Tab-separated table of C-alpha atoms in Angstrom:
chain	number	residue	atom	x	y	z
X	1	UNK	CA	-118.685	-89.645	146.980
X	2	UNK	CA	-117.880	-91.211	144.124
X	3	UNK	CA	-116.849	-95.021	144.672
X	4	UNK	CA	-113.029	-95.546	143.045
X	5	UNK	CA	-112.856	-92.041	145.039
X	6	UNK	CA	-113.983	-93.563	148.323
X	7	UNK	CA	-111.750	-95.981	147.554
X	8	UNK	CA	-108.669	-93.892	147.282
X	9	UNK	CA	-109.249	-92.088	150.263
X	10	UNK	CA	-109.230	-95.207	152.580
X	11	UNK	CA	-106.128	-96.526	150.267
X	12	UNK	CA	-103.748	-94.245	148.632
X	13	UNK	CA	-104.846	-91.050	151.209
X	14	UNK	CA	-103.414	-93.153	154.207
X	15	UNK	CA	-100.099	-94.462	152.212
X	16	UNK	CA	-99.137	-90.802	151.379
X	17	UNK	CA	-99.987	-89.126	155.367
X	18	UNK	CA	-97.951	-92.531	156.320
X	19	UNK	CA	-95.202	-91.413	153.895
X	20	UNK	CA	-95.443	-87.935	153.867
X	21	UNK	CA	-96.997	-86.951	156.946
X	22	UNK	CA	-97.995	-83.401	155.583
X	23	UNK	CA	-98.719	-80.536	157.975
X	24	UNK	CA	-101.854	-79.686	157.390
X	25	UNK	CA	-103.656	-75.591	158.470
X	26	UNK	CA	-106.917	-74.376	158.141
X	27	UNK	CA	-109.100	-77.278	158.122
X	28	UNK	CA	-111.984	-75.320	159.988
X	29	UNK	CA	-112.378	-73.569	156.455
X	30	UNK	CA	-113.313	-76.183	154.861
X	31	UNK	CA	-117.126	-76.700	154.536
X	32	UNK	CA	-119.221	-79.401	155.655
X	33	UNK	CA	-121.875	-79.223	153.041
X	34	UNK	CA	-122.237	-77.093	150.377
X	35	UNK	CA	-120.714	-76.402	147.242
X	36	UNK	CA	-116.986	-74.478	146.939
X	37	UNK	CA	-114.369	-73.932	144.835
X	38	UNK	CA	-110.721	-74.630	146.119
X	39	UNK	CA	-108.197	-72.385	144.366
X	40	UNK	CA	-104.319	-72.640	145.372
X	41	UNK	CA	-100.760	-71.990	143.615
X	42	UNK	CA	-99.474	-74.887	141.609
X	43	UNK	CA	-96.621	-76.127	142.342
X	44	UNK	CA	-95.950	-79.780	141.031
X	45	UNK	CA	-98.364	-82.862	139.732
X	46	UNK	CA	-98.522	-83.521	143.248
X	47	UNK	CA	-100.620	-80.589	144.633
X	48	UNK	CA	-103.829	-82.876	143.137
X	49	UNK	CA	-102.446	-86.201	145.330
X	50	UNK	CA	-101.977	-84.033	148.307
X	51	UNK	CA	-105.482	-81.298	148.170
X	52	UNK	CA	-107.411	-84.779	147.492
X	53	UNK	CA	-105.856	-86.798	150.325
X	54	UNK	CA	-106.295	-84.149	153.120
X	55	UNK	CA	-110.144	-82.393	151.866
X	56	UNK	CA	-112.461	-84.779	153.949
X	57	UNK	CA	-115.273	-84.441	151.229
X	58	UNK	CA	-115.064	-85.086	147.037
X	59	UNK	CA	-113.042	-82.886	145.100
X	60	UNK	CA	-113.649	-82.926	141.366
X	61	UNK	CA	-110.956	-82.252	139.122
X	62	UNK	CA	-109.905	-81.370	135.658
X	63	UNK	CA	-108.654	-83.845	133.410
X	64	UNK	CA	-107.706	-83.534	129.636
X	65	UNK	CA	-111.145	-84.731	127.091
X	66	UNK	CA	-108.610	-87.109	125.693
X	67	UNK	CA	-108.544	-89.216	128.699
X	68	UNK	CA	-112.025	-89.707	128.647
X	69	UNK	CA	-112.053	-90.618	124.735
X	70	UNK	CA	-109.358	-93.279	124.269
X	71	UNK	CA	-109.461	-96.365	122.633
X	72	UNK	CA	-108.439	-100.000	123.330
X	73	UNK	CA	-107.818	-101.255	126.772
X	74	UNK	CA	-105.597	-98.716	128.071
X	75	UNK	CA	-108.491	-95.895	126.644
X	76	UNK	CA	-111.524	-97.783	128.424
X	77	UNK	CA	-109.765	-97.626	131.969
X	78	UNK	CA	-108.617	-94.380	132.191
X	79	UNK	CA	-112.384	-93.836	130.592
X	80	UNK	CA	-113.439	-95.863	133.921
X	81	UNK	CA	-110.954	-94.423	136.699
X	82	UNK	CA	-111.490	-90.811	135.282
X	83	UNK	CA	-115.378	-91.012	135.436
X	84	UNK	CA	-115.299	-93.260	138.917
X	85	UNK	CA	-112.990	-90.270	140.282
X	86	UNK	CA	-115.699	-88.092	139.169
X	87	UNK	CA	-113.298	-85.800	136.875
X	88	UNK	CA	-114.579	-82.954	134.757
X	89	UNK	CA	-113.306	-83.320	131.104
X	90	UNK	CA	-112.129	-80.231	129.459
X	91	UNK	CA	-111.127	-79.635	125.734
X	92	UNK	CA	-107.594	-78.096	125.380
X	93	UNK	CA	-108.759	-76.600	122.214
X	94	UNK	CA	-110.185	-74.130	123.795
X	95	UNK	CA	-112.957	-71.644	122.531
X	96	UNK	CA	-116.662	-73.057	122.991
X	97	UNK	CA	-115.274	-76.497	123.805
X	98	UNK	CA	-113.263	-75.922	126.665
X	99	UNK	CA	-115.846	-73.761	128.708
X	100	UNK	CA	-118.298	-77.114	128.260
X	101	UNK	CA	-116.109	-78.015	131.672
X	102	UNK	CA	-117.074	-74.605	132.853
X	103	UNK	CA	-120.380	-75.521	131.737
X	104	UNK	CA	-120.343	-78.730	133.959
X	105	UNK	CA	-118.609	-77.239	137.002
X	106	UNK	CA	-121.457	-74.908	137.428
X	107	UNK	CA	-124.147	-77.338	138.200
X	108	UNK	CA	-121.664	-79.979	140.600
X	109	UNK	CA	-121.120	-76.541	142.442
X	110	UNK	CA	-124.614	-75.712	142.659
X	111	UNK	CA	-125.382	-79.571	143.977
X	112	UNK	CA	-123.152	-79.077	146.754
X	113	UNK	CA	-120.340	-80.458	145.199
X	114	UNK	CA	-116.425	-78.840	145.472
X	115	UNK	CA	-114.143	-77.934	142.482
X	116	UNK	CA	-110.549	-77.693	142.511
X	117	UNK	CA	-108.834	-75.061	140.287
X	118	UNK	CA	-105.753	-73.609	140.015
X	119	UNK	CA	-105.703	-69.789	138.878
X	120	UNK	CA	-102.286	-69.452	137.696
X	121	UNK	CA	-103.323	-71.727	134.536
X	122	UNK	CA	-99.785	-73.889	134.949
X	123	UNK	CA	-97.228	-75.513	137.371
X	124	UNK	CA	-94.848	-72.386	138.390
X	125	UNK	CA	-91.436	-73.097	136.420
X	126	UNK	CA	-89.635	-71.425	139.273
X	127	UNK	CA	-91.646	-71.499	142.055
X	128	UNK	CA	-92.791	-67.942	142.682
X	129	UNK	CA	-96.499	-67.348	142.539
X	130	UNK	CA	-97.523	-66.043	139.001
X	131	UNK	CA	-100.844	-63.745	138.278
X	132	UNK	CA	-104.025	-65.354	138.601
X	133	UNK	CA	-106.111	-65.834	135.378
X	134	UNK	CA	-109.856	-64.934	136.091
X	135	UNK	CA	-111.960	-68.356	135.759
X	136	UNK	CA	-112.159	-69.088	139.360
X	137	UNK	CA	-113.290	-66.088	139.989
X	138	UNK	CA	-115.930	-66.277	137.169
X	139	UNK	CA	-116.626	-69.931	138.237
X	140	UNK	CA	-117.423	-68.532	141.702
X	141	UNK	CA	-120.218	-65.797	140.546
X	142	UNK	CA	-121.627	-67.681	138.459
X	143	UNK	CA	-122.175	-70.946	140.753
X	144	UNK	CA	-122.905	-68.698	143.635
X	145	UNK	CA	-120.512	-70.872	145.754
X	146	UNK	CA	-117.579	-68.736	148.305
X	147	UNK	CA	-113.455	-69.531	146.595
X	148	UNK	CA	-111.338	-71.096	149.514
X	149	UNK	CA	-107.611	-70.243	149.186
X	150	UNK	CA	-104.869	-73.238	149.593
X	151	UNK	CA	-101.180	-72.808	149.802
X	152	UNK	CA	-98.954	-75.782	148.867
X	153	UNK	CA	-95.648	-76.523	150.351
X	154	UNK	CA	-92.791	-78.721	149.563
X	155	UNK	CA	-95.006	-80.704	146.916
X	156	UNK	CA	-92.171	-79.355	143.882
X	157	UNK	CA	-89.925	-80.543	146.130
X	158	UNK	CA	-91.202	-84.107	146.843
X	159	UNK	CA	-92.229	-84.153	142.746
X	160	UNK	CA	-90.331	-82.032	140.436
X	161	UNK	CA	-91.564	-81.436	136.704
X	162	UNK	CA	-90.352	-84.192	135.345
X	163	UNK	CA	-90.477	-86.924	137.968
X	164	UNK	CA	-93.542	-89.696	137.857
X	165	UNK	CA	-94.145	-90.125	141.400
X	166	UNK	CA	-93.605	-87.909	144.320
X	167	UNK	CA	-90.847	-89.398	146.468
X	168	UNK	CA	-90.752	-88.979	150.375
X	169	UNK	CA	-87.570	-87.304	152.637
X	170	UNK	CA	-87.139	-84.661	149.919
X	171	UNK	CA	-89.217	-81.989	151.775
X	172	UNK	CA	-91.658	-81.159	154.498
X	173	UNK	CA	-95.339	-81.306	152.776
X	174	UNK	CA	-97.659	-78.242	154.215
X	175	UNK	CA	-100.998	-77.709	152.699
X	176	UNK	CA	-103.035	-74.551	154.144
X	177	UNK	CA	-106.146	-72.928	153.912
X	178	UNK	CA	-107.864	-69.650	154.426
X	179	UNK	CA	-110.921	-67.965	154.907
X	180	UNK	CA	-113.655	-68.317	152.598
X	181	UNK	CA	-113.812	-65.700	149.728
X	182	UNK	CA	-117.423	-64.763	149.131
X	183	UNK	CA	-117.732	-63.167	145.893
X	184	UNK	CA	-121.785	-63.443	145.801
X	185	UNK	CA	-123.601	-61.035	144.302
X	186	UNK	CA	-120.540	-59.223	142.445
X	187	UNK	CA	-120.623	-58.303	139.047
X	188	UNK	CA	-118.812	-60.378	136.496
X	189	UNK	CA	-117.558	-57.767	133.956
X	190	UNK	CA	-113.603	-58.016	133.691
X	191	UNK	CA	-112.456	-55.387	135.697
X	192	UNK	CA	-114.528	-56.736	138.580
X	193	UNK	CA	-113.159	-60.360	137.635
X	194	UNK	CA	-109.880	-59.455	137.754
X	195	UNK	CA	-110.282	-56.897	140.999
X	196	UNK	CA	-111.923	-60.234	142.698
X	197	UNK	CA	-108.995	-62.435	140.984
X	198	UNK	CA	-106.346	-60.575	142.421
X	199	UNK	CA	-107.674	-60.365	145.686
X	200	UNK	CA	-107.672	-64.431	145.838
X	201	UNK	CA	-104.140	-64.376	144.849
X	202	UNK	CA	-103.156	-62.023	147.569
X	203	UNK	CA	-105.312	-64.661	149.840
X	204	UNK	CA	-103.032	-67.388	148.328
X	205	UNK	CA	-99.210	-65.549	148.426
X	206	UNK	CA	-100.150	-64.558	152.441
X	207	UNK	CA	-100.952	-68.745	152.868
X	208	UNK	CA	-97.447	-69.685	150.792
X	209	UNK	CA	-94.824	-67.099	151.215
X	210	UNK	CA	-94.513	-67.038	147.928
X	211	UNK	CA	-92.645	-64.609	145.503
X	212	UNK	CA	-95.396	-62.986	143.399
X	213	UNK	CA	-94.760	-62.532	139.833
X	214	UNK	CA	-97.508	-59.508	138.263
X	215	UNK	CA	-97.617	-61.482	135.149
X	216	UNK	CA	-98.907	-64.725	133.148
X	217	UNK	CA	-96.777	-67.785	133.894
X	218	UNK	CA	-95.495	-69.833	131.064
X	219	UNK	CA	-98.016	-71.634	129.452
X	220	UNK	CA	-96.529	-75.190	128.834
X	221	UNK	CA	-96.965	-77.420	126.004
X	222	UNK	CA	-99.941	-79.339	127.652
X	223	UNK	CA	-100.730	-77.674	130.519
X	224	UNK	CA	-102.937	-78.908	132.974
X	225	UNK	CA	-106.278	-77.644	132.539
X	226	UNK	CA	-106.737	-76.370	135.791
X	227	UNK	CA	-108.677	-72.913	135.648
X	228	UNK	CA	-106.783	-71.283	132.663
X	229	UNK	CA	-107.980	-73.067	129.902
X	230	UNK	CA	-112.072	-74.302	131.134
X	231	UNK	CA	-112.761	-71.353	132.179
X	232	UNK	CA	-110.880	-68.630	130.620
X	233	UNK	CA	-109.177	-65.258	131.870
């Protein structure tokens, strides 16, 4: 485990369960060794805070190129925390660039390590649970490593678009997992992709409750790039 992400978990992981004391289902799915990729709804800012703090093991995740390429002081330690959290950069341009975090998910997976992504590409603007875009699924075949589904709770709640920090008392925080999804061996041509991606989605409105919405969400202005834009759909 990377070492500013050790240290997180036995500093910032224990401040939010104090604060938040999320309900947490499904931990037996989780595991011990081996490389998998965790794919839930997205919610709020606050899903990453809350999958990190309550996954025993490392969990790599996404983070914009430019955070990795700044300049000055402010550019060399988010350089620092990014690569000590052991974040994948991805290129929001797209194209060639962007699957390069594709491209370095692939081998982490393979070495055992786990990948967080979220298939619907963007935070939900209303809530409801929006069709999955196919890069997890594609992520999954081509690592050779089972998808486990996660259903987050309360988080837009406790951290609405918009706010900085999630804020405690504003709702009950559940986080839930289900059964392995072992795609090995499948084909990856797109009508198996998205026959595999909408079976994960299912997985992920049965864990949530969740409205679901048979289309694209919303892309935003910047959105996270969180298994829409690294690895396509």
């Amino acid at each position: 485990m990377p070492l500013l992400y050790t240290i997180g978990k036995l500093t910032v992981a224990p401040t939010l369960r104090l604060a938040f004391r999320p309900t947490v289902e499904g931990l037996e799915h989780i595991p011990e060794t081996g490389g998998a990729i965790f794919a839930g709804n997205h919610l709020s800012v606050a899903d990453e805070l809350f999958l990190g703090t309550v996954v025993p093991r490392h969990l790599a995740f996404w983070a914009k190129s430019e955070y990795f390429k700044g300049t000055g002081v402010k550019g060399a330690v988010s350089k620092f925390v990014l690569t000590g959290l052991g974040a994948i950069p991805v290129e929001r341009a797209g194209g060639r660039a962007a699957l390069s975090a594709f491209d370095a998910a692939i081998p982490a997976l393979r070495g055992g390590d786990l990948v967080a992504v979220y298939p619907e590409g963007t935070r939900s603007p209303d809530g409801r649970l929006y069709r999955g875009r196919t890069g997890a699924a594609r992520l999954a075949v081509a690592a050779g490593v089972p998808i486990i589904p996660v259903g987050m709770i309360g988080t837009d709640k406790a951290q609405p678009i918009g706010a900085r920090v999630p804020w405690p008392g504003k709702a009950k925080i559940v986080v839930r997992f289900g059964k392995p999804l072992d795609f090995t061996g499948r084909p990856d041509d797109r009508t198996s992709l998205r026959e595999m991606t909408d079976e994960l989605m299912s997985e992920i409105q049965k864990l949530t409750g969740q409205e679901y919405v048979p289309r694209y969400a919303p892309l935003r202005a910047h959105p996270l790039a969180s298994g829409e834009s690294p690895t396509g759909a």
